[in-house]
Tab-separated table of C-alpha atoms and ligand atoms in Angstrom:
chain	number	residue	atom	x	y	z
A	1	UNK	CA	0.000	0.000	0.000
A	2	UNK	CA	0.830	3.489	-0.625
A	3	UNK	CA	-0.152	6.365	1.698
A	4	UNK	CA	0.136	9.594	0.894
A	5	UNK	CA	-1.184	13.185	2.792
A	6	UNK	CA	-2.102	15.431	0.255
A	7	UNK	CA	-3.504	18.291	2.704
A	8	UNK	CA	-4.708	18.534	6.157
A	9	UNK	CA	-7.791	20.965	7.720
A	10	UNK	CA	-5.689	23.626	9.521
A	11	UNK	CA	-8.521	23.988	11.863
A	12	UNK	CA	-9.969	20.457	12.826
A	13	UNK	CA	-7.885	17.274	12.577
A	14	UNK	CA	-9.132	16.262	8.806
A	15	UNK	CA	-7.558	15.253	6.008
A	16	UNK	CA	-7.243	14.431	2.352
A	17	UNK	CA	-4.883	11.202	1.570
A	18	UNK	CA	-4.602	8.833	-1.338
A	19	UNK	CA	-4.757	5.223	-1.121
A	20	UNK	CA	-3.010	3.485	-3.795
A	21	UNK	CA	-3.597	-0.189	-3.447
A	22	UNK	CA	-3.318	-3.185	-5.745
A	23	UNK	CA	-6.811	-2.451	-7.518
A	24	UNK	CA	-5.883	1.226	-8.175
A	25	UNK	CA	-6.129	4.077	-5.926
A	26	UNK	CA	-9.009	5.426	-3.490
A	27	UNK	CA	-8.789	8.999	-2.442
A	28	UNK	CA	-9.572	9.199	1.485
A	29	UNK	CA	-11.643	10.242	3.399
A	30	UNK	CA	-14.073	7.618	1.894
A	31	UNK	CA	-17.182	5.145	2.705
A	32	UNK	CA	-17.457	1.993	1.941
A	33	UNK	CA	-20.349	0.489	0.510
A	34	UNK	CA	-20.902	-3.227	1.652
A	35	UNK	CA	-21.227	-5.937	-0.665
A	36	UNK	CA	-21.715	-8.694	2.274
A	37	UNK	CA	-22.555	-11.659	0.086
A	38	UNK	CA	-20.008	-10.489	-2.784
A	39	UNK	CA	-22.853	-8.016	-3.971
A	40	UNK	CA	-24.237	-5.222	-3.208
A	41	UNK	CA	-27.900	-5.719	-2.446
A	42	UNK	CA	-29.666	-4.674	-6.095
A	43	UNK	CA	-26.286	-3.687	-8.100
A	44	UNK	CA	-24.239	-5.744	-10.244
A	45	UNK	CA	-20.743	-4.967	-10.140
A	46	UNK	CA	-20.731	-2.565	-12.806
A	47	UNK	CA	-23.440	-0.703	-11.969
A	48	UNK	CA	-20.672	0.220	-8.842
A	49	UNK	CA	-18.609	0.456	-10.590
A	50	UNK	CA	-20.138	3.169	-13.172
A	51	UNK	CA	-21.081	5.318	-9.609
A	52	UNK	CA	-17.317	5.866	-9.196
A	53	UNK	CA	-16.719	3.361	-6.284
A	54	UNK	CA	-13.283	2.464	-5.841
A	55	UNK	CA	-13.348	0.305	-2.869
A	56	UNK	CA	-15.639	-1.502	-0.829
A	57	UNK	CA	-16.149	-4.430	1.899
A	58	UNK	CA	-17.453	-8.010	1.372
A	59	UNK	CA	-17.974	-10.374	4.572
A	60	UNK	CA	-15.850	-12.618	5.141
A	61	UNK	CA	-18.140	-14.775	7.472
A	62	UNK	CA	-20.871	-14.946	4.660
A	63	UNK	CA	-18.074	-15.843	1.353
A	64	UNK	CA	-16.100	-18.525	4.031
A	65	UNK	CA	-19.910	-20.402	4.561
A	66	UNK	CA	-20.928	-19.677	0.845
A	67	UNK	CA	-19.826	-20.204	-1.725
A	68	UNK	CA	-17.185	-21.082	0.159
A	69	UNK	CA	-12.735	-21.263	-0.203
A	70	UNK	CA	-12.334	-23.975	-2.764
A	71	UNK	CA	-14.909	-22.270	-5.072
A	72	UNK	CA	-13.121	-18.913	-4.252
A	73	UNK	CA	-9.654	-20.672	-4.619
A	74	UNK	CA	-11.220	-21.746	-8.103
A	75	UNK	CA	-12.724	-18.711	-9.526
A	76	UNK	CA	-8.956	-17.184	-8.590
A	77	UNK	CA	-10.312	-15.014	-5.291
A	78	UNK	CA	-13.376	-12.899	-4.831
A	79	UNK	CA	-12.079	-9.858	-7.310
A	80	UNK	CA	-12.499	-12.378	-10.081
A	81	UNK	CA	-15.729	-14.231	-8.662
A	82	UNK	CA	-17.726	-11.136	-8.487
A	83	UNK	CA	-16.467	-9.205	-11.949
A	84	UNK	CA	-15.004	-6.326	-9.467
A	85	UNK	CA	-11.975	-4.540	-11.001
A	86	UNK	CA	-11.359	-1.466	-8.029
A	87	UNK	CA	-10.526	-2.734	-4.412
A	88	UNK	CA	-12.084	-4.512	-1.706
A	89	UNK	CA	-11.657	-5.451	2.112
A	90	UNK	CA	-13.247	-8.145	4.020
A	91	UNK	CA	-13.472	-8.011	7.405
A	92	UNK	CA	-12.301	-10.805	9.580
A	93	UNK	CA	-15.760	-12.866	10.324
A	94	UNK	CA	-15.509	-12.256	14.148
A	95	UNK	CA	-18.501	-9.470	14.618
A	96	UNK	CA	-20.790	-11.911	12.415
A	97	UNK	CA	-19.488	-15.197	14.581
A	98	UNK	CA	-20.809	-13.392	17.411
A	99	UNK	CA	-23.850	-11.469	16.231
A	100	UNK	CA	-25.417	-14.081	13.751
A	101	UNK	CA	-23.799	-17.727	15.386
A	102	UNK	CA	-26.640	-18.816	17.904
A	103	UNK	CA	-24.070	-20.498	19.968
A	104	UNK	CA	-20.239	-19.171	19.927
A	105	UNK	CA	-17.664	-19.781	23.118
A	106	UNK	CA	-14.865	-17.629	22.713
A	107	UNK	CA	-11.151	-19.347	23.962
A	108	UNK	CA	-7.834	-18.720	23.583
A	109	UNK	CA	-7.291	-20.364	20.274
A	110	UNK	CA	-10.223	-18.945	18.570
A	111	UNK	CA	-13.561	-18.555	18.400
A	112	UNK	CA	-15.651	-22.142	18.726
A	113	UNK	CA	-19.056	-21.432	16.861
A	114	UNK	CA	-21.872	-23.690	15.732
A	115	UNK	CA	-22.320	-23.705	11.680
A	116	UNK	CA	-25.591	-22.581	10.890
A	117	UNK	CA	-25.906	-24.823	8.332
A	118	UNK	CA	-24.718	-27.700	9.344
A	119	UNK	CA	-24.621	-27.066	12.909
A	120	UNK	CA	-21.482	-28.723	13.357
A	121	UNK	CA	-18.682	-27.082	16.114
A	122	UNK	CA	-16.380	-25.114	13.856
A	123	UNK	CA	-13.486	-23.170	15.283
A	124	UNK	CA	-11.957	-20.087	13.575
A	125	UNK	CA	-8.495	-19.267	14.620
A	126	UNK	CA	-6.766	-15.916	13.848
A	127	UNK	CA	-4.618	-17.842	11.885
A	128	UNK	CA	-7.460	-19.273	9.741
A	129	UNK	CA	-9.255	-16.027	9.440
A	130	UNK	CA	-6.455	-14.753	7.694
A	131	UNK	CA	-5.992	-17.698	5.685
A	132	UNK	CA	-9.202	-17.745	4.211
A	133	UNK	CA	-9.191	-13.372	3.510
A	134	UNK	CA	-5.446	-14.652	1.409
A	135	UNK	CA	-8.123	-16.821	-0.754
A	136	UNK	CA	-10.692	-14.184	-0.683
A	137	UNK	CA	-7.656	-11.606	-1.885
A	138	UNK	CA	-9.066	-8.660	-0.704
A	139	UNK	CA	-6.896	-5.664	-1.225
A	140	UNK	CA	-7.401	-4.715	2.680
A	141	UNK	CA	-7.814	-7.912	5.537
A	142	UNK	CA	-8.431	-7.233	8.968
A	143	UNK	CA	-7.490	-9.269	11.973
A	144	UNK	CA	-9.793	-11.338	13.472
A	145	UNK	CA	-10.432	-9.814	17.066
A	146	UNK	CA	-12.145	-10.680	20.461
A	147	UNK	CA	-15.621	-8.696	19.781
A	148	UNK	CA	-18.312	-7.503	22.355
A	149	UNK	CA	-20.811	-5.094	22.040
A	150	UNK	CA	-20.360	-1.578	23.621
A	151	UNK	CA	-22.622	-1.838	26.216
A	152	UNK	CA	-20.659	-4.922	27.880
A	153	UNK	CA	-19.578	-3.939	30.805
A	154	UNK	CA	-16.638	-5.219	33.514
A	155	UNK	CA	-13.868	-7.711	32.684
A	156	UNK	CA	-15.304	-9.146	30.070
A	157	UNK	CA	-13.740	-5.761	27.811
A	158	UNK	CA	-10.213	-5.396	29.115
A	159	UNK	CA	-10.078	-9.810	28.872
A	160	UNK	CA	-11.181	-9.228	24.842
A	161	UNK	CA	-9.137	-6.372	24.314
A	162	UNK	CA	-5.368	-8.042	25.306
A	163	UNK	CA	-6.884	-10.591	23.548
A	164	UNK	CA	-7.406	-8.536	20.358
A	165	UNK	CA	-3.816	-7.630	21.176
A	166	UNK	CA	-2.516	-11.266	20.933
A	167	UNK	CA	-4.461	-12.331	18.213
A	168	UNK	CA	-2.823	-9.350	16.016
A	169	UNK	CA	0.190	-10.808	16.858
A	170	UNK	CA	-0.921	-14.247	15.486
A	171	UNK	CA	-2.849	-12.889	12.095
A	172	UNK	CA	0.766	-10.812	11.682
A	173	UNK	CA	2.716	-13.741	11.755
A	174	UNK	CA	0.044	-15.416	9.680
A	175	UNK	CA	0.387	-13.013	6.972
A	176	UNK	CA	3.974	-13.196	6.672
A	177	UNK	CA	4.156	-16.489	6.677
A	178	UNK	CA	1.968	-16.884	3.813
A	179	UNK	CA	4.041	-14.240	1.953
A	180	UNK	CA	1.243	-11.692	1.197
A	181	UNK	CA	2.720	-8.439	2.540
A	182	UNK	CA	3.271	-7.234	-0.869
A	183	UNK	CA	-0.282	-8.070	-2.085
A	184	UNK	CA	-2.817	-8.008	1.092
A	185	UNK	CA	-2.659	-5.209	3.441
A	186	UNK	CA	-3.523	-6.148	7.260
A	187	UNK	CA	-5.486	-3.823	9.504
A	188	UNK	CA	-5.335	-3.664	13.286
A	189	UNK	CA	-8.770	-3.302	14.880
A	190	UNK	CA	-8.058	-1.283	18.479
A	191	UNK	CA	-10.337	-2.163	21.156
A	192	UNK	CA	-10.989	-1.702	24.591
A	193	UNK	CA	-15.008	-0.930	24.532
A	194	UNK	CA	-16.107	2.926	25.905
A	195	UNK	CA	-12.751	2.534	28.767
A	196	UNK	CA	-10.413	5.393	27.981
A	197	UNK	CA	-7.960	3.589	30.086
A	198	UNK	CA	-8.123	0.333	27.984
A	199	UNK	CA	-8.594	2.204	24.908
A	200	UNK	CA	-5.115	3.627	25.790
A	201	UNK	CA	-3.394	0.484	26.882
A	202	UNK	CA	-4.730	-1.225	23.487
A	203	UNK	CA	-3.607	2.046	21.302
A	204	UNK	CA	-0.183	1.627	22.767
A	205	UNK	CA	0.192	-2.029	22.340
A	206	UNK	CA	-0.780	-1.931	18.609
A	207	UNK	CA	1.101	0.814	18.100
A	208	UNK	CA	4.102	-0.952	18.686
A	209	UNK	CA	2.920	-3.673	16.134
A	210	UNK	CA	2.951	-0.542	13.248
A	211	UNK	CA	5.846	-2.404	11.095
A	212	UNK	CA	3.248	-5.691	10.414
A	213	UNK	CA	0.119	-3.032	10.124
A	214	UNK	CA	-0.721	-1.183	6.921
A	215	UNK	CA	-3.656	0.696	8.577
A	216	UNK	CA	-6.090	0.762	11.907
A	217	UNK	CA	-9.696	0.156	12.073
A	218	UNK	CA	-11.539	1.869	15.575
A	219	UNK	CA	-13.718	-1.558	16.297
A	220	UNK	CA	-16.339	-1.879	19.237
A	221	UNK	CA	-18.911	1.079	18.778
A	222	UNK	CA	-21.742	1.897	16.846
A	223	UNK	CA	-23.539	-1.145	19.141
A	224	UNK	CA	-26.171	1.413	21.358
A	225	UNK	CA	-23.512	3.718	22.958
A	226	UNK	CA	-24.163	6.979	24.083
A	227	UNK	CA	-23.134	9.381	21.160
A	228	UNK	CA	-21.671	11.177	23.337
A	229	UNK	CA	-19.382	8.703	24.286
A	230	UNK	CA	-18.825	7.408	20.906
A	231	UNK	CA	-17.210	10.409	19.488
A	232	UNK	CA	-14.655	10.705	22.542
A	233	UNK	CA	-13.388	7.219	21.849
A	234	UNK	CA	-13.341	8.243	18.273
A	235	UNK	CA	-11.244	10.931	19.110
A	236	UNK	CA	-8.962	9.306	21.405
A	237	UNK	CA	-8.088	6.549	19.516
A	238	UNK	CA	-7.425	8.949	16.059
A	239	UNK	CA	-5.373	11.644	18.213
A	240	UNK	CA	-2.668	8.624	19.238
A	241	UNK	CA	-2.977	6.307	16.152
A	242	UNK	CA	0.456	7.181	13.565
A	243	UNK	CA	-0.240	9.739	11.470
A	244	UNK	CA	1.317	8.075	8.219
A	245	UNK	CA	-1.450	5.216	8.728
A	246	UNK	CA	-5.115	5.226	6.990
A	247	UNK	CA	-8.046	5.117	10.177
A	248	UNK	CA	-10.831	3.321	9.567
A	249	UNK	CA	-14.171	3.846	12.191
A	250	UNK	CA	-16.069	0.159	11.264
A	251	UNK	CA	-20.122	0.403	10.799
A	252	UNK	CA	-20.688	4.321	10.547
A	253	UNK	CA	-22.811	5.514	7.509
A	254	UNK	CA	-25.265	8.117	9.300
A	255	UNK	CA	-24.151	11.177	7.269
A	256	UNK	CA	-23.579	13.141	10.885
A	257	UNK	CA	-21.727	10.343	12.289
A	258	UNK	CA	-19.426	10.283	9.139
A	259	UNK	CA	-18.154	14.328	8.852
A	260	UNK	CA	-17.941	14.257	12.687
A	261	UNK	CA	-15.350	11.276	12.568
A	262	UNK	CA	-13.966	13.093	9.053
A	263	UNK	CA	-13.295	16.293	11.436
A	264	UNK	CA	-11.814	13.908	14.202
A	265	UNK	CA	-9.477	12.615	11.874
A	266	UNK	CA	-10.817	9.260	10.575
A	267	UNK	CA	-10.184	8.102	6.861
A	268	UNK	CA	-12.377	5.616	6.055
A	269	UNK	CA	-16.264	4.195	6.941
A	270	UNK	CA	-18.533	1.610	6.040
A	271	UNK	CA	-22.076	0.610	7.414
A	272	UNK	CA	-25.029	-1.397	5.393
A	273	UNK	CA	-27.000	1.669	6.074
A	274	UNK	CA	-27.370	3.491	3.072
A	275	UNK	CA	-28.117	0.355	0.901
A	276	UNK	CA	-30.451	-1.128	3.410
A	277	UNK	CA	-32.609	1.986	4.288
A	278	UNK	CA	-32.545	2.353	0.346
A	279	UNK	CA	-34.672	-1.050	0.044
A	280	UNK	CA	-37.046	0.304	2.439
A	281	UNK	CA	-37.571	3.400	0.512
A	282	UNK	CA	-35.313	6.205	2.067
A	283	UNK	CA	-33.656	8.233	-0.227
A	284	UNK	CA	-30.600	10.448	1.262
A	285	UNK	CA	-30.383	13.892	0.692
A	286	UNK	CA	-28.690	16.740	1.724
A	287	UNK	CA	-31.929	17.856	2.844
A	288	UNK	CA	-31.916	14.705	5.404
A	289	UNK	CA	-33.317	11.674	4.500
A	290	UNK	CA	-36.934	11.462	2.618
A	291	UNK	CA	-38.955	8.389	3.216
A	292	UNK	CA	-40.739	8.061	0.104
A	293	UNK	CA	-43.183	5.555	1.243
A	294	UNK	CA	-44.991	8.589	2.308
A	295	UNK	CA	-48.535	9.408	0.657
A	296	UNK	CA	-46.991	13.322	0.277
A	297	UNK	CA	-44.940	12.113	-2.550
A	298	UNK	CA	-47.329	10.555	-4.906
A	299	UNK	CA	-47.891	13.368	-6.623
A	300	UNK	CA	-44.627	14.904	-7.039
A	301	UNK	CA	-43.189	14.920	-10.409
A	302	UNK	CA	-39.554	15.921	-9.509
A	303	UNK	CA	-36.486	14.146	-8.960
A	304	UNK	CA	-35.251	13.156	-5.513
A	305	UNK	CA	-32.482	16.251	-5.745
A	306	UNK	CA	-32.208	18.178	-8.854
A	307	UNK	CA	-28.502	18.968	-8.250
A	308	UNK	CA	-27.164	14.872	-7.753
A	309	UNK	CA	-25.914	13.615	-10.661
A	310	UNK	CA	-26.592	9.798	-9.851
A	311	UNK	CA	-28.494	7.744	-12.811
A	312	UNK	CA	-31.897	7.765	-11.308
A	313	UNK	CA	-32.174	11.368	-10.525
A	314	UNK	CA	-30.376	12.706	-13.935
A	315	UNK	CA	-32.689	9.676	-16.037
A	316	UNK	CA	-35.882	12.358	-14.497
A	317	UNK	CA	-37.386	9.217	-12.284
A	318	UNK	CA	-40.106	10.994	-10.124
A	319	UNK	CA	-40.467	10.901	-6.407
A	320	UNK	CA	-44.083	10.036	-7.856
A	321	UNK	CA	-42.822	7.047	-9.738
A	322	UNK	CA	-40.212	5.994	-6.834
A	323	UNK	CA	-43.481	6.571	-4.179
A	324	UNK	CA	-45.357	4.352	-6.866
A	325	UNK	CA	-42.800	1.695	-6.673
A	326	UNK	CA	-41.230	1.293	-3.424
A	327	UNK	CA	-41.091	-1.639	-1.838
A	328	UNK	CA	-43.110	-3.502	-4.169
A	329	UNK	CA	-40.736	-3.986	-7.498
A	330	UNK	CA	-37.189	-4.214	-7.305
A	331	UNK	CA	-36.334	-1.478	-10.024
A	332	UNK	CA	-36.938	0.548	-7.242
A	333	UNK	CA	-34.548	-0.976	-4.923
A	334	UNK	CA	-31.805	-0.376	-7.640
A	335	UNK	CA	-33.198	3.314	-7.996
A	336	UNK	CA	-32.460	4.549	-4.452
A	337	UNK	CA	-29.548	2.400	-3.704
A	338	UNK	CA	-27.808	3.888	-6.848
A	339	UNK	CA	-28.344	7.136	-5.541
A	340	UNK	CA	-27.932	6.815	-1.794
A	341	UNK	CA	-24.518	4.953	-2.395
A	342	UNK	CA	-23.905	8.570	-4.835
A	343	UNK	CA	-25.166	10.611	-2.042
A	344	UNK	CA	-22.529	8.930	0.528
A	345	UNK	CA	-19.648	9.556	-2.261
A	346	UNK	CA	-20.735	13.153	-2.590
A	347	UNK	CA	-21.150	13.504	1.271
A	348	UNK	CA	-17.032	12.897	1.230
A	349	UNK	CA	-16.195	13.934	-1.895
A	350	UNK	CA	-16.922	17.184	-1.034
A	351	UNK	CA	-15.136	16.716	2.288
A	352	UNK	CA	-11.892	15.913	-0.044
A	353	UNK	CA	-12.699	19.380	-2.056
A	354	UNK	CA	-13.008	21.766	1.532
A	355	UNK	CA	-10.187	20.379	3.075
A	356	UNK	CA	-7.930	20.703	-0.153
A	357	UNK	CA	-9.596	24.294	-0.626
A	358	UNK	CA	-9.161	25.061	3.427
A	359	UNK	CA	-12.953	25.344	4.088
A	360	UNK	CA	-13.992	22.116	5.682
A	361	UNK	CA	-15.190	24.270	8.480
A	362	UNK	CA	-17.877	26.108	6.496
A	363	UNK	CA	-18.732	23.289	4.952
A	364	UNK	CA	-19.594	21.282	8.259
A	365	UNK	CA	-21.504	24.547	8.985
A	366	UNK	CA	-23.172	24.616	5.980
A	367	UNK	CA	-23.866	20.767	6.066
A	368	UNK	CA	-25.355	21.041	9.354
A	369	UNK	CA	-27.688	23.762	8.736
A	370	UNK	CA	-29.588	22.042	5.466
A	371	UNK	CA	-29.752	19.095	6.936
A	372	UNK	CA	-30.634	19.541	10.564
A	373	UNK	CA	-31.572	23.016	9.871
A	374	UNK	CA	-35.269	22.018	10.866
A	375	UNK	CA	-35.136	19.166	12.906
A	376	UNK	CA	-32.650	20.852	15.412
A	377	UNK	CA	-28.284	19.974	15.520
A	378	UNK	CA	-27.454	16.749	17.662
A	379	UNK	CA	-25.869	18.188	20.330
A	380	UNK	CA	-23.103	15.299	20.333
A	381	UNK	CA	-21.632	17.064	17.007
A	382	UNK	CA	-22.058	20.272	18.064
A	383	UNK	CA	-19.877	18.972	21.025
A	384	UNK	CA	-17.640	16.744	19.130
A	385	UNK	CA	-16.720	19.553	16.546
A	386	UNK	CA	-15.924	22.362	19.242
A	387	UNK	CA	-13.579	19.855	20.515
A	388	UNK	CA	-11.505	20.432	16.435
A	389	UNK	CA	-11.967	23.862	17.152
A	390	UNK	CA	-15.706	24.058	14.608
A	391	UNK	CA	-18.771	26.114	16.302
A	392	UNK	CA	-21.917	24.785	14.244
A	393	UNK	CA	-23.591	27.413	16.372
A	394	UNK	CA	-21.460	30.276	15.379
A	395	UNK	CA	-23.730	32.919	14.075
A	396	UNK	CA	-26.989	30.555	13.690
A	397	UNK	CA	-29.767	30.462	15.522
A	398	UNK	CA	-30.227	26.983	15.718
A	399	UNK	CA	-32.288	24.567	17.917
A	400	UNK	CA	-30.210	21.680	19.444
A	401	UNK	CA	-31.559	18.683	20.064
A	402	UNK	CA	-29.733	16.960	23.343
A	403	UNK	CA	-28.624	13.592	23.374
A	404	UNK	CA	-27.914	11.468	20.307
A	405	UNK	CA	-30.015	14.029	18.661
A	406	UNK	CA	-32.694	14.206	15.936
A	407	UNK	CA	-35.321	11.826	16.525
A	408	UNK	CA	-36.387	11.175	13.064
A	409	UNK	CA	-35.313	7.870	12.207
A	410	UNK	CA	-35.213	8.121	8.512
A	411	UNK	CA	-39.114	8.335	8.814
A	412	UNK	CA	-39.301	11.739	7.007
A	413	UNK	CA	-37.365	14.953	7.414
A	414	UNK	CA	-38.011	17.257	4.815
B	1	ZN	ZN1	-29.759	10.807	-7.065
């Protein structure tokens, strides 16, 4: 991997790197769409392709199950399998082992889970979880670490987190024995739950692992956390990770969530919200999100936003005909998730553009204000962002909304 700083925010701690990695180069700050079964729900590769994605996640959990390693080893890895040309990263399988697996004991070797096909005891190891993302041949593998949710509480975190630590170790020496440092590119995932103290005692052991890490993921939130609490750990782990390494916050797609972390100092995203709430019949805007399920739109002859360029709003496809649709016929599944996944590009594309023209602040501000200008400003990023040295407040006369903020849940904001 190459990493390369091209500018930094001179007021927050944002900035604008390039990526270059075996399938081409990804300009950073950036979200990744998720293509868990080696698709992205309603897309076919080139359809992703054509939206001007350069990288994005597949599950490793989901490909190891089905269709499976010696299918993958086959095809010639997952690039091939799926038609995708630009870059990909799979996670390890551990956060689906423990969300989906009905029955999964967690031990020293690995993780002892119950196939939910077959039902069988199967154990992944770091070691294996590495060996099957070397078949998979994503461009970007992360470790496999010791996951619980955020809202665990007591011994159970600090036990999983030097855990975490000594299965890096493992997955390192798993990658180098297989020879793929030139090819694959391991990520460390820091844990240590909402703890600042473990937090700090996990940041500093993985730091010290930096020459067998090409980048850092921030694992363990987005599970029910306070917001408020999210962001800190956001910020704590970004202030101490190496500069000359890419950050990567795992499952954050809420537009807020994603120019807050920007502003923190966190390169890369992904979540399956866009694409999901797209199949239910949000569309994203910079308006906040429009539920077009909603009798309002049945009439309405215009395009979702006049000003996106994705292929459903510049082909003139009505909210009518989307409100017509939704839900009921898949064309209009592949309508909104083309443009939500173009909506997430644009959110950090034009991220990339303030920060290389110096005017990321005004662009949070003006962010902000169009899309929570009626529903009130979470008060966690009006928080977080004071803490980069950005007051959303600053000459607005805003409401804010305490806690983790606007209640609207995607129902209908504009
Ligand atoms: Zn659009």
């Amino acid at each position: 991997m190459e990493f390369e700083i091209l500018a930094k925010c001179p007021t927050t701690k944002a900035r604008v790197a390039r990526m270059k990695l075996p399938h081409g180069e990804t300009m950073l700050p950036t979200f990744m769409p998720v293509a868990t079964q080696a698709a992205i729900k309603g897309l076919t590769a080139q359809q992703v392709e054509s939206l001007g994605i350069t990288l994005m996640l597949n599950n490793t959990y989901h490909l190891n199950l089905r269709p499976g390693i010696k299918v993958l080893d086959k095809a010639g890895g997952a690039h091939k399998f799926q038609g995708w040309t630009k870059n990909l990263l799979t996670d390890s399988g551990g956060f689906q082992l423990v969300s989906l697996s009905k029955f999964t004991t967690i031990t020293e070797e690995g993780a002892l889970f119950e196939s939910p096909f077959t039902g069988e005891p199967t154990m992944l190891t770091p070691e294996e979880s590495i060996s099957i993302q070397h078949s998979i041949g994503a461009d970007i593998i992360m470790q496999l670490d010791d996951v619980v949710s955020s809202l665990t509480v007591g011994p159970r975190v600090g036990e999983a987190m030097e855990r975490s630590v000594r299965w890096l170790d493992r997955c390192i020496a798993q990658h180098r024995r297989a020879g793929k440092e030139g090819t694959q590119n391991l990520f460390a995932i820091v844990q240590g739950g909402l703890d600042p103290i473990l937090r700090d005692r996990c940041l500093e052991e993985m730091i010290k692992r930096k020459e067998g890490v090409a980048g850092y993921a921030i694992g363990g939130l987005s599970g029910g956390e306070e917001k408020d609490v999210f962001w800190r750990v956001i910020k704590q782990c970004a202030d101490k990770l190496p500069e000359e390494r890419p950050r990567y916050s795992m499952g954050i797609g809420f537009a807020e969530d994603l120019l807050v972390c920007v502003a923190l100092g966190v390169d890369m995203a992904d979540c399956v919200f866009p694409t999901r709430t797209a199949r239910f019949g949000v569309a994203l805007t910079f308006n906040g999100p429009l539920n077009l399920k909603l009798q309002k739109h049945n009439k309405d002859l215009g395009p979702i936003d006049e000003n996106c360029p994705c292929p459903t709003c510049t082909s003139g496809t009505s909210r009518a005909m989307l409100h017509h649709i939704v839900t009921l016929e898949t064309a209009a599944a592949h309508a909104l998730t083309q443009h939500n996944i173009v909506f997430q590009a644009q959110l950090m594309g034009r991220a990339r553009d303030a920060i290389m023209a110096g005017n990321f602040p005004d662009y949070l501000r003006t962010f902000f204000k169009t899309y929570f200008g009626k529903a009130g400003y979470p008060e966690w990023c009006v928080n977080a962002l004071r803490s980069v040295g950005v007051d959303l407040l600053e000459n607005v006369e805003a409401q804010v909304v305490p806690g983790d903020g606007a209640k609207w849940e995607y129902s209908d904001a504009s």
